[in-house]
XYZ file of C-alpha atoms in Angstrom:
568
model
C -161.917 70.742 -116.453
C -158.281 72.117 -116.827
C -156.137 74.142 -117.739
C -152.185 73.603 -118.512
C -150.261 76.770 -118.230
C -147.337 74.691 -118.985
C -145.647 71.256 -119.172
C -145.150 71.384 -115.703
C -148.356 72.081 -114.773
C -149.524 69.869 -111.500
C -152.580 67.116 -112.669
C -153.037 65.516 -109.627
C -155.663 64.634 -108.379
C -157.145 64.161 -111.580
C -154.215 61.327 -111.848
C -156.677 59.358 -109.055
C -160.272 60.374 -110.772
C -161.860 57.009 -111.531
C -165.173 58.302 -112.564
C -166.307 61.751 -113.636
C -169.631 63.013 -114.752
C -170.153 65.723 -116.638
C -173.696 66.976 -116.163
C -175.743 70.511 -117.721
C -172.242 72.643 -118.002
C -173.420 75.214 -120.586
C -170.056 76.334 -121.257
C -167.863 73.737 -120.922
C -165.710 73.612 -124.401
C -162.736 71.398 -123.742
C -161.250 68.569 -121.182
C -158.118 69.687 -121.323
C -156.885 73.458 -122.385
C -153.671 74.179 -123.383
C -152.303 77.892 -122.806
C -148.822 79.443 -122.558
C -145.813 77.675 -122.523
C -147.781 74.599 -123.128
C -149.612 75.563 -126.284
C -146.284 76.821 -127.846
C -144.572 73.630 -127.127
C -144.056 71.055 -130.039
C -146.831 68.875 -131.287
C -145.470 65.608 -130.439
C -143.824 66.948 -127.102
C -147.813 68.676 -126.557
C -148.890 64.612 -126.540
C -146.640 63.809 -124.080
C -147.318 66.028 -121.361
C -150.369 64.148 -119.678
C -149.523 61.050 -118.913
C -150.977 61.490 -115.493
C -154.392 63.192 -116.308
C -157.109 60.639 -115.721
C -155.264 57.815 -115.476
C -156.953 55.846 -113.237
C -160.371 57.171 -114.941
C -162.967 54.103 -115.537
C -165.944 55.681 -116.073
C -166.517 58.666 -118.008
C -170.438 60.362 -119.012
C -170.723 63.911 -120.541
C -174.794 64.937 -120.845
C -175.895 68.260 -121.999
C -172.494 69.782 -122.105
C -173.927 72.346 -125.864
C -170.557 73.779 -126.335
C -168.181 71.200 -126.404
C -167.468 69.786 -129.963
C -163.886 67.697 -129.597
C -164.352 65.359 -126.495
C -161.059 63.454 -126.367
C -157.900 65.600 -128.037
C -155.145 63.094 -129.480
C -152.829 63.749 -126.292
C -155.043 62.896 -123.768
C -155.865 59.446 -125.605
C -152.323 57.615 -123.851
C -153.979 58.408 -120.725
C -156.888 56.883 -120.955
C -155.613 53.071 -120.585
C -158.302 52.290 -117.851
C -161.242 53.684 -119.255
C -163.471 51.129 -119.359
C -167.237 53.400 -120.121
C -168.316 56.207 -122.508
C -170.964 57.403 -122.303
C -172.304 60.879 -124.554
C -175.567 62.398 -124.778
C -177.714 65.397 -125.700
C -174.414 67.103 -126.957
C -175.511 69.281 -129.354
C -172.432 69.850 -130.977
C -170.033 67.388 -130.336
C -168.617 66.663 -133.904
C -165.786 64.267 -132.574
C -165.660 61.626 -129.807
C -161.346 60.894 -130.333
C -159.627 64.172 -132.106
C -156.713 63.291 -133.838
C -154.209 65.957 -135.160
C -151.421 64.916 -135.572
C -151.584 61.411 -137.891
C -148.627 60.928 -139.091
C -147.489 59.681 -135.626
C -149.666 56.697 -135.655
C -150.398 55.576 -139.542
C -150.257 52.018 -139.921
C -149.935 50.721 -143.837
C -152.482 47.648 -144.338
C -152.386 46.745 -148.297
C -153.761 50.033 -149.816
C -155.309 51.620 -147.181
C -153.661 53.859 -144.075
C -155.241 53.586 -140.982
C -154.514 55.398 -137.883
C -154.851 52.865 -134.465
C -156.296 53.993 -131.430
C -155.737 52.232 -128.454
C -158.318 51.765 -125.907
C -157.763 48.271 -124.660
C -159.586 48.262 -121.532
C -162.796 49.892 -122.947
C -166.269 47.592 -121.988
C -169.040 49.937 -122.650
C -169.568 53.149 -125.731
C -172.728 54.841 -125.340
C -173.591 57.664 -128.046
C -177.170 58.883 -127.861
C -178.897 62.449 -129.110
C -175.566 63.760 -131.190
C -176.925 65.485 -133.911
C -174.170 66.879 -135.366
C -171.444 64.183 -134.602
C -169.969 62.854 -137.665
C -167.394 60.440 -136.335
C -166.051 58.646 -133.407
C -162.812 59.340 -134.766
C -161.061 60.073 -137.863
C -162.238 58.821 -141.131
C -158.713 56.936 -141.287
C -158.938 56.039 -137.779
C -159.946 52.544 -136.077
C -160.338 51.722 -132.469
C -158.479 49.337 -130.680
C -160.695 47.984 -128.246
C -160.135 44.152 -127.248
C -162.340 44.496 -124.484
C -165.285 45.645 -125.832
C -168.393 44.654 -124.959
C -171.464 46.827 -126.776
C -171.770 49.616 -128.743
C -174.623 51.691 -128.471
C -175.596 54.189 -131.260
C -178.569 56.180 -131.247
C -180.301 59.788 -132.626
C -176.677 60.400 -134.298
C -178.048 60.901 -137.934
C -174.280 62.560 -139.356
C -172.513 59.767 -138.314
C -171.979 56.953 -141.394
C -169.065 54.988 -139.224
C -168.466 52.387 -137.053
C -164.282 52.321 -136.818
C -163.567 48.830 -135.190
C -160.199 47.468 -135.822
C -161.027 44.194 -137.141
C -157.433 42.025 -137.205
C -156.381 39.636 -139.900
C -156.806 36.274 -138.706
C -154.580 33.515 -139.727
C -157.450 31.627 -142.212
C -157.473 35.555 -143.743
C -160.426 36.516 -142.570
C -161.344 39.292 -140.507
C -163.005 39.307 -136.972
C -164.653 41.665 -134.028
C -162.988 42.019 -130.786
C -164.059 38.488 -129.330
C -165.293 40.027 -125.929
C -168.232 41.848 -128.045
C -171.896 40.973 -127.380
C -174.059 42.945 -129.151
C -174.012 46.578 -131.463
C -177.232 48.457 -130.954
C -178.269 50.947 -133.568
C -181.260 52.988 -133.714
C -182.842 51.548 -137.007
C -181.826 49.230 -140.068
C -182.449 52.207 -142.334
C -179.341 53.506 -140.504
C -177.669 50.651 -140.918
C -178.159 51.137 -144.943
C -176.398 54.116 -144.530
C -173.057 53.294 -143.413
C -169.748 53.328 -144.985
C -167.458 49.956 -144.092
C -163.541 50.063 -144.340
C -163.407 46.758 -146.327
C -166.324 44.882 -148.714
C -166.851 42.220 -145.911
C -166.772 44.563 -142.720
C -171.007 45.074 -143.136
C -171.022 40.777 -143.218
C -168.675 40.512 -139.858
C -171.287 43.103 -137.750
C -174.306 42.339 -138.990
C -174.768 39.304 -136.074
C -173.869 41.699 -133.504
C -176.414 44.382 -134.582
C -179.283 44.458 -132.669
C -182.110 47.948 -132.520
C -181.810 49.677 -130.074
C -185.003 51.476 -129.271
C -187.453 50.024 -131.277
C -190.748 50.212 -129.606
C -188.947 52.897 -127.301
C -191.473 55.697 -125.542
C -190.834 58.926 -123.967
C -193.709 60.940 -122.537
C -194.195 63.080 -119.949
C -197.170 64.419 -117.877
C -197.977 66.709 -114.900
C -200.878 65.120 -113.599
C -201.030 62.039 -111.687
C -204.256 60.666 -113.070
C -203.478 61.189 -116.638
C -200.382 59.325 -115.921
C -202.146 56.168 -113.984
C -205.035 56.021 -116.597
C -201.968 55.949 -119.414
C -200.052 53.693 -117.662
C -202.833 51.502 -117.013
C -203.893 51.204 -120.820
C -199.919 50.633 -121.574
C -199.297 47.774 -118.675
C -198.678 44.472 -120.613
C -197.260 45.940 -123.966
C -193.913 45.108 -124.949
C -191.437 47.872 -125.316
C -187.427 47.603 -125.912
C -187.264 51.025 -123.689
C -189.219 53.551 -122.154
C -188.698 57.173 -120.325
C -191.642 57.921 -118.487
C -191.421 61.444 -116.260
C -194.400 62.979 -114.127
C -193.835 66.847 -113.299
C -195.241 69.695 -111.347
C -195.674 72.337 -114.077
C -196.286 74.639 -110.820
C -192.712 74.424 -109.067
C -191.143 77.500 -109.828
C -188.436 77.189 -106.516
C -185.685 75.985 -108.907
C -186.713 74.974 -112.852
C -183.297 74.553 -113.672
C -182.379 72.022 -111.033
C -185.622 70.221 -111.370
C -185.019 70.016 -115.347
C -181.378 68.855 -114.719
C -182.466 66.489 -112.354
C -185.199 64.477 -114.703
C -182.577 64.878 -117.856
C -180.150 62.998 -116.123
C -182.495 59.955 -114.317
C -181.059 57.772 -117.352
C -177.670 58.156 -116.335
C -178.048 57.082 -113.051
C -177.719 53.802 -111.646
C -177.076 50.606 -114.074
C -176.650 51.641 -117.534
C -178.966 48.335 -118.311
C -181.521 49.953 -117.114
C -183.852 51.493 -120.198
C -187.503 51.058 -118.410
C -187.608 54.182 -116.193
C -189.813 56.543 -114.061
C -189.040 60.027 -113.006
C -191.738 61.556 -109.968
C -190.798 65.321 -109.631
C -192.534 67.453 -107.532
C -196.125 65.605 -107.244
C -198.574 65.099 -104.357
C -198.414 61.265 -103.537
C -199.891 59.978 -100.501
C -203.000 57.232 -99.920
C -205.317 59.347 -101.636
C -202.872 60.222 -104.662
C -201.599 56.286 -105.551
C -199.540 55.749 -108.191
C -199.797 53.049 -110.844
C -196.076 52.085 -111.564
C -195.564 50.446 -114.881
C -195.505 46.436 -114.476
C -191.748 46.544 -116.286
C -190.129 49.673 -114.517
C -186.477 49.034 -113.726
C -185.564 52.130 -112.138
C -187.595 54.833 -110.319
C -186.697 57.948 -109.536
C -188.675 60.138 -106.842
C -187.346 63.762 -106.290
C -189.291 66.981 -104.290
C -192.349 64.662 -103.794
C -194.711 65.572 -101.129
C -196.841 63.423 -98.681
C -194.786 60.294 -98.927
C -193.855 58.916 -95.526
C -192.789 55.128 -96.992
C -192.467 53.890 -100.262
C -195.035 50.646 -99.280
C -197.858 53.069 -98.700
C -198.777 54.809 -101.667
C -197.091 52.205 -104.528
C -198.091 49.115 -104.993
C -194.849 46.748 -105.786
C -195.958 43.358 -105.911
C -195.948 42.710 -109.857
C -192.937 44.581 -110.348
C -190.732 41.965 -110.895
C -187.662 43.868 -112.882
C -187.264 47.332 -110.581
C -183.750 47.055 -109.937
C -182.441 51.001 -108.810
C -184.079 53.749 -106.782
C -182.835 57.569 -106.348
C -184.892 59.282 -103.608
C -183.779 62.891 -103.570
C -185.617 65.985 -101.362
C -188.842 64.023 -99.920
C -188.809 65.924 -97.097
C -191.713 64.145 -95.131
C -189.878 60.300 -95.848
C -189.482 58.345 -92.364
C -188.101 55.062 -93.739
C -188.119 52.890 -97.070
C -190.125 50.208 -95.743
C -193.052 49.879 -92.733
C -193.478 46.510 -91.686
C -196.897 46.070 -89.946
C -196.545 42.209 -89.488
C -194.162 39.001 -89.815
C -195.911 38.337 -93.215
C -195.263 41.808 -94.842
C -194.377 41.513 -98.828
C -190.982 42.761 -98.392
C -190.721 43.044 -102.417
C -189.459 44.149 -104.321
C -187.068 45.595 -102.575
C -185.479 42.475 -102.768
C -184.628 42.858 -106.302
C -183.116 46.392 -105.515
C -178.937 46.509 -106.216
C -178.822 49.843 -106.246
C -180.066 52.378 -103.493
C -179.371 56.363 -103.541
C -180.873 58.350 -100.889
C -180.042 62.038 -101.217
C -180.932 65.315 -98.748
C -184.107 63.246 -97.047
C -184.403 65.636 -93.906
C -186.899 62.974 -92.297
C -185.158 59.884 -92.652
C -184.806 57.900 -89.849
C -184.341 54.445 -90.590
C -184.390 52.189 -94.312
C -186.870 49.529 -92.037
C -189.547 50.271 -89.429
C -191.004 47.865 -87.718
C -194.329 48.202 -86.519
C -197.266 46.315 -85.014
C -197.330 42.814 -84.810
C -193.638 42.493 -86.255
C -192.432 45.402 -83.575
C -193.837 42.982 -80.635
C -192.380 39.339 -81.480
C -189.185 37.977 -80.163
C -186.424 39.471 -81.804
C -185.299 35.867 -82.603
C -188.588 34.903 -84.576
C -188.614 38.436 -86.187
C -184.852 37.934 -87.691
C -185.839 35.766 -90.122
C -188.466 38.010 -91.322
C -185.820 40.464 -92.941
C -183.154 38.871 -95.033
C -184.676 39.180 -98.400
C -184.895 42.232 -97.485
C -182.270 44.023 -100.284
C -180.579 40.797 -100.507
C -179.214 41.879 -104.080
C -178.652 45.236 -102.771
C -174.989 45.703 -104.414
C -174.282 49.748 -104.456
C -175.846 52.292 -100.930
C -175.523 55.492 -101.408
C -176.635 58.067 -98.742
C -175.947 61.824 -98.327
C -177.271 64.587 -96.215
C -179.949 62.520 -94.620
C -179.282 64.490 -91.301
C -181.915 62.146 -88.690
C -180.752 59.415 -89.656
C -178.499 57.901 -86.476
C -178.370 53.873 -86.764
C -177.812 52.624 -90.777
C -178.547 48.867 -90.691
C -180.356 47.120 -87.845
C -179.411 43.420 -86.957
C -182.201 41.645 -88.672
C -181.479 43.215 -91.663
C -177.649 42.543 -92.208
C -177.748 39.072 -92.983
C -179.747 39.996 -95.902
C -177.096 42.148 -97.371
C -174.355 39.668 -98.378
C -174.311 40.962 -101.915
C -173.711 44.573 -100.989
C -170.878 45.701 -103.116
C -170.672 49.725 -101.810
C -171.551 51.793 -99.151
C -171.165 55.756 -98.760
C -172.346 57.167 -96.335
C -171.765 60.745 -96.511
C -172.789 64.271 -94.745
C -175.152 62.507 -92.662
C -174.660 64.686 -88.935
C -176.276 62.362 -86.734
C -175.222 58.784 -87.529
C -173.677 57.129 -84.471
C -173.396 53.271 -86.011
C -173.314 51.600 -89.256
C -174.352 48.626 -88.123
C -176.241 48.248 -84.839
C -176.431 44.759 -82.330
C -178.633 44.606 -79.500
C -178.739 40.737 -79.457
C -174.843 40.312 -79.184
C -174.805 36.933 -77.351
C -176.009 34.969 -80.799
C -172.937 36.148 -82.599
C -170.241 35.924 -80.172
C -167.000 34.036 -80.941
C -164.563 33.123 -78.454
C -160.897 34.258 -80.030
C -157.979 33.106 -77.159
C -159.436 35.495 -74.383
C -161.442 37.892 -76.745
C -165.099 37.731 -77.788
C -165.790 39.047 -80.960
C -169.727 39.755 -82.982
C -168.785 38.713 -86.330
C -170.459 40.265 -89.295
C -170.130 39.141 -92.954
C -170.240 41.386 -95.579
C -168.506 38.984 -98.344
C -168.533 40.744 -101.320
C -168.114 44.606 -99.398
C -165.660 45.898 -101.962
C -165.479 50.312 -100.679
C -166.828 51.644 -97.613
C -166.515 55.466 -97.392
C -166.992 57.540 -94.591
C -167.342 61.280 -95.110
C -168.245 64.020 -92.956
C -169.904 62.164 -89.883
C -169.273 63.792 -86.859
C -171.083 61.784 -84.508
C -170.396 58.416 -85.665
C -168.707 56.399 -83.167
C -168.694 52.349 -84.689
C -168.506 51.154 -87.466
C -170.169 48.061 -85.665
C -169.952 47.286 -82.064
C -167.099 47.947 -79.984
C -166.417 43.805 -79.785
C -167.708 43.802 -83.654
C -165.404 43.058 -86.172
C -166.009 43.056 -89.871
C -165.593 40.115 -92.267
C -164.823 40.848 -95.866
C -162.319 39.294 -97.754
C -163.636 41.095 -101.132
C -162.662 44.782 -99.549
C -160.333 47.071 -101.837
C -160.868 50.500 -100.534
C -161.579 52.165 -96.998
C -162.045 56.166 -97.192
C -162.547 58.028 -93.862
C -162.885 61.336 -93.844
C -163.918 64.124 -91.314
C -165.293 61.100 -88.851
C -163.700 62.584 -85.580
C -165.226 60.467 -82.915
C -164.498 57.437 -84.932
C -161.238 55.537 -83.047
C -161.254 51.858 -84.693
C -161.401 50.455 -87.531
C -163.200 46.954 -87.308
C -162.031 44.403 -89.663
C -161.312 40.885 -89.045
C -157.518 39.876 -89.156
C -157.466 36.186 -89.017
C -154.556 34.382 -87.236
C -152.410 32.284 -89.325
C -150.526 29.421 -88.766
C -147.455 31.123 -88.307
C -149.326 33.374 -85.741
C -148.957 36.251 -88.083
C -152.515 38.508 -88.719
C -153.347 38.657 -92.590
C -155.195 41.314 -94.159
C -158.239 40.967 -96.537
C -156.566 39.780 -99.693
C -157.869 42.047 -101.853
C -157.315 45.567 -100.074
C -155.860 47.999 -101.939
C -156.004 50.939 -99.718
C -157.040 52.899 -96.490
C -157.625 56.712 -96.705
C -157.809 58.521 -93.370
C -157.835 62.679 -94.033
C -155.260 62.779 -91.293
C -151.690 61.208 -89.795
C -152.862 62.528 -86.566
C -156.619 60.598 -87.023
C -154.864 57.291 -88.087
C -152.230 57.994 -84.801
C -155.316 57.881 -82.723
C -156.965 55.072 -83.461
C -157.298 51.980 -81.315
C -156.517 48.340 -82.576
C -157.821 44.658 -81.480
C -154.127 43.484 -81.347
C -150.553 44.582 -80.883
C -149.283 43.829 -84.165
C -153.007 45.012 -85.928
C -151.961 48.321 -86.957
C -148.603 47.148 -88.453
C -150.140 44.381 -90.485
C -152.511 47.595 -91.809
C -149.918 50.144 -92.123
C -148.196 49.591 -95.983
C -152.049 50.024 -96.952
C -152.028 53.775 -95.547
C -152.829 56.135 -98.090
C -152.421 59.712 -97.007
C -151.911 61.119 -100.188
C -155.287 61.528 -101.534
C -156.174 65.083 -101.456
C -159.770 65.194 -99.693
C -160.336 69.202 -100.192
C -163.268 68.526 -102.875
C -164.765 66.411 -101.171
C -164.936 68.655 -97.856
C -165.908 71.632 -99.764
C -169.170 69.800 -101.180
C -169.406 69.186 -97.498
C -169.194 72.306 -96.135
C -172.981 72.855 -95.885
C -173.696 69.276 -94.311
C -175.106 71.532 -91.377
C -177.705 72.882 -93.758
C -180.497 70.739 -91.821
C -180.219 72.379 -88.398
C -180.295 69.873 -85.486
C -183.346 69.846 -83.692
């Protein structure tokens, strides 16, 4: 990931990472490597260096990375203060999740025993699946600091005999978890027989906590659509902890490494919760080729499929009451998510959906068509139609979806007032995030301004990348109303010239920003110089919120085939 030539070495931006995902690099052997002046330095000088690398990092997951044995090296570990999830899987040879060299820095005498303390204090989630040959998560002397933590999951990692929780002294003398941890899960109580505990009444203080982790789990593939429907079919109603279910074209031979990479890593997307899944790869599915999803699926992913112009016409979504996360990815002939033929369509379950990811869908021109009956009724009956519509849609991803011009229609935005994210990225021919045709209803008189309020409550990050025809945000009078956001990124959005939120007046006649933004990232001075404001004093009131310091380059060189779709 990189490499220090010397102490001096820049780390930035890896100082501003806060997630990073490490996916099929087949010779990826370190984080961090240490050359030159750096490697020759002093051991404890060596741990100092980084203080900056990854310190903002949150969320960390390494999958199918066969090279790497040492994840974290003892240096790096001071820098990792805001990690909050690990996750680790089909590693091959990771032997060591925290490397620790140097020991004597950090030994800590506790009656007999030396124990080394590793301090990860904002650390929620450890996830350690399919590590065959790792045999601890750190040292056999060390112990994890983790007050935070909230599960453990262990699974397929047959070498490792450890769990190394610090577990304080309490004043009655007895020792206790971290008191933020829910549950342990372990792959079998036969493992469980097999570990080693740091004290004779360690095994006694987990053993509430542990809970299996896959029992009753299935993974199974097929590459026919009718074996899979007359499996699934026979297996609807059983109860399983977990399943991985994956149908595949054994006859795609445009890219078998990308279409392998892509159904190894359907578990790590979305919700980490989510252990019921479906991978569709490269299948015919259309009216004559239904699919039978299974009645507890909790997150589909459907990637190169053919024939599928919305997802209500081929599955059939009624019963599934638990799908919570959908990738669609490279279904070229996709128009829309949904079709609505009349006011009394069965909208779910895509009310249950929180998160979204549409990715390179060449067809896609709107999430919700409205057709037929529904098309011809008053636009004031047919609003209420839509607002369950993704109503616990928290996280909207969508890239490279290049016919796509208008994002959400009016009738569906009061339905998203859990929405949480949206990126919108690479997508050429979106004009409008949010389009109003019936501006009258939400007018607001504001001294001798009318405004179209929208509420977005819980809108936390809205990033814009690479949209060269977008124009609004919402309507030119339209003025967003979030008081949850943090973060605004816009990047390479040229024809974009304001920046709608809602500054409410206070007593003192003074504008006031959301309370809870953190920062605004324009790629340019000159963009942000540009822009136009709703007041005088707007822009000031915005302005110690700039952030021009984020460096956008790898984000524009992903980018720099968003043409790739030509126009029509």
């Amino acid at each position: 990931m990189l490499e220090l030539l010397s102490l001096s070495s820049d780390c930035s931006p890896f100082d501003r990472f806060s997630i990073l995902r490490l996916v099929k690099l087949p010779n990826l052997r370190e984080l961090v490597k240490v050359e030159a002046q750096a490697a020759s330095a002093p051991s404890a000088s060596r741990a100092a260096t980084p203080p900056s690398i990854f310190s903002n990092l949150k969320i960390f997951k390494i999958r199918n990375c066969p090279r790497i044995k040492k994840l974290f090296p003892f240096g790096l570990l001071k820098c990792l203060q805001n990690l909050e999830e690990i996750g680790v899987r089909y590693c091959r040879r990771v032997e060591e999740i925290i490397e620790v060299e140097d020991k004597k820095e950090t030994i800590t005498t506790v009656g007999n025993n030396e124990t080394i303390r590793l301090g990860l204090p904002k650390l929620r989630k450890l996830s350690l699946r399919e590590l065959p040959k790792l045999k601890s998560i750190c040292t056999t002397q060390g112990v994890m600091v983790c007050d935070s933590l909230q599960c453990i999951k262990i699974y397929a990692c047959p070498m490792l005999n450890r769990i190394p929780l610090y577990l304080p002294l309490l004043p009655n003398g007895e020792r206790s978890l971290p008191s933020s941890l829910q549950e342990i899960r372990i792959e079998s109580e036969e493992w469980l027989e097999l570990l080693s505990w740091d004290n004779p009444s360690a095994k006694d203080i987990y053993l509430p906590f542990l809970k299996p982790c896959y029992d009753h789990s299935l993974h199974k593939g097929f590459d026919d659509l009718k074996d899979f429907n007359n499996f699934v079919q026979s297996f609807q109603g059983q109860k399983r902890t977990s399943h991985e279910l994956s149908v595949e074209a054994t006859d795609d031979d445009d890219d078998d490494d990308s279409s392998d990479a892509e159904s190894d890593s359907v578990s790590d997307f979305g919700d980490d919760d989510c252990s019921k899944m479906l991978n569709l790869s490269g299948m015919e599915i259309n009216e004559d080729y239904p699919v039978l999803l299974p009645d507890d699926l909790e997150l589909l992913w459907i990637t190169k499929c053919c024939g599928l112009k919305s997802l209500n016409d081929v599955f059939e979504f009624k019963a599934l009451s638990d799908l919570r996360s959908c990738q669609i990815k490279q279904v070229d002939e996709l128009e829309c998510m949904l079709e609505l033929f009349s006011l009394s369509s069965d909208c779910s379950p895509f009310d249950r959906f929180s998160i979204l990811r549409l990715v390179k869908l060449p067809n896609l021109h709107e999430l919700v068509k409205v057709k037929g009956q529904a098309a011809s009724a008053p636009s004031t009956s047919c609003a209420p139609t839509l607002p369950s519509i993704f109503s616990n849609l928290k996280v909207l991803f969508i890239y490279k979806c290049p016919r796509i011009k208008k994002l959400f229609p009016p009738e569906l935005l009061k339905g998203l007032q859990n929405l949480g994210e949206i990126y919108v990225i690479g997508c050429t021919k979106m004009e409008e995030i949010t389009e109003v045709e019936e501006e009258k209803e939400t007018l607001v008189t504001d001294g001798e301004n009318e405004t179209i309020t929208f509420f977005l409550p819980k809108l936390k990050y809205l990033e814009l990348v690479a949209l060269p025809k977008l124009k609004s945000i919402c309507a030119a009078r339209g003025v967003m109303v979030s008081d949850s956001l943090e973060r605004i990124v816009i990047v390479e959005c040229p024809k974009l010239n304001r920046i709608p939120l809602y500054l409410p007046l206070l007593p003192d006649g003074k504008l006031r920003p959301p309370p809870t933004l953190e920062a605004i990232r324009p790629n340019s001075r000159e963009w942000w110089e540009s822009l136009v404001w709703d007041g005088p004093s707007a822009k000031d009131i915005l302005l110690p919120f700039l952030d021009l310091e984020e460096d956008f380059t790898f984000i524009l060189e992903k980018l720099t085939d968003a043409s790739e779709i030509e126009d029509e």
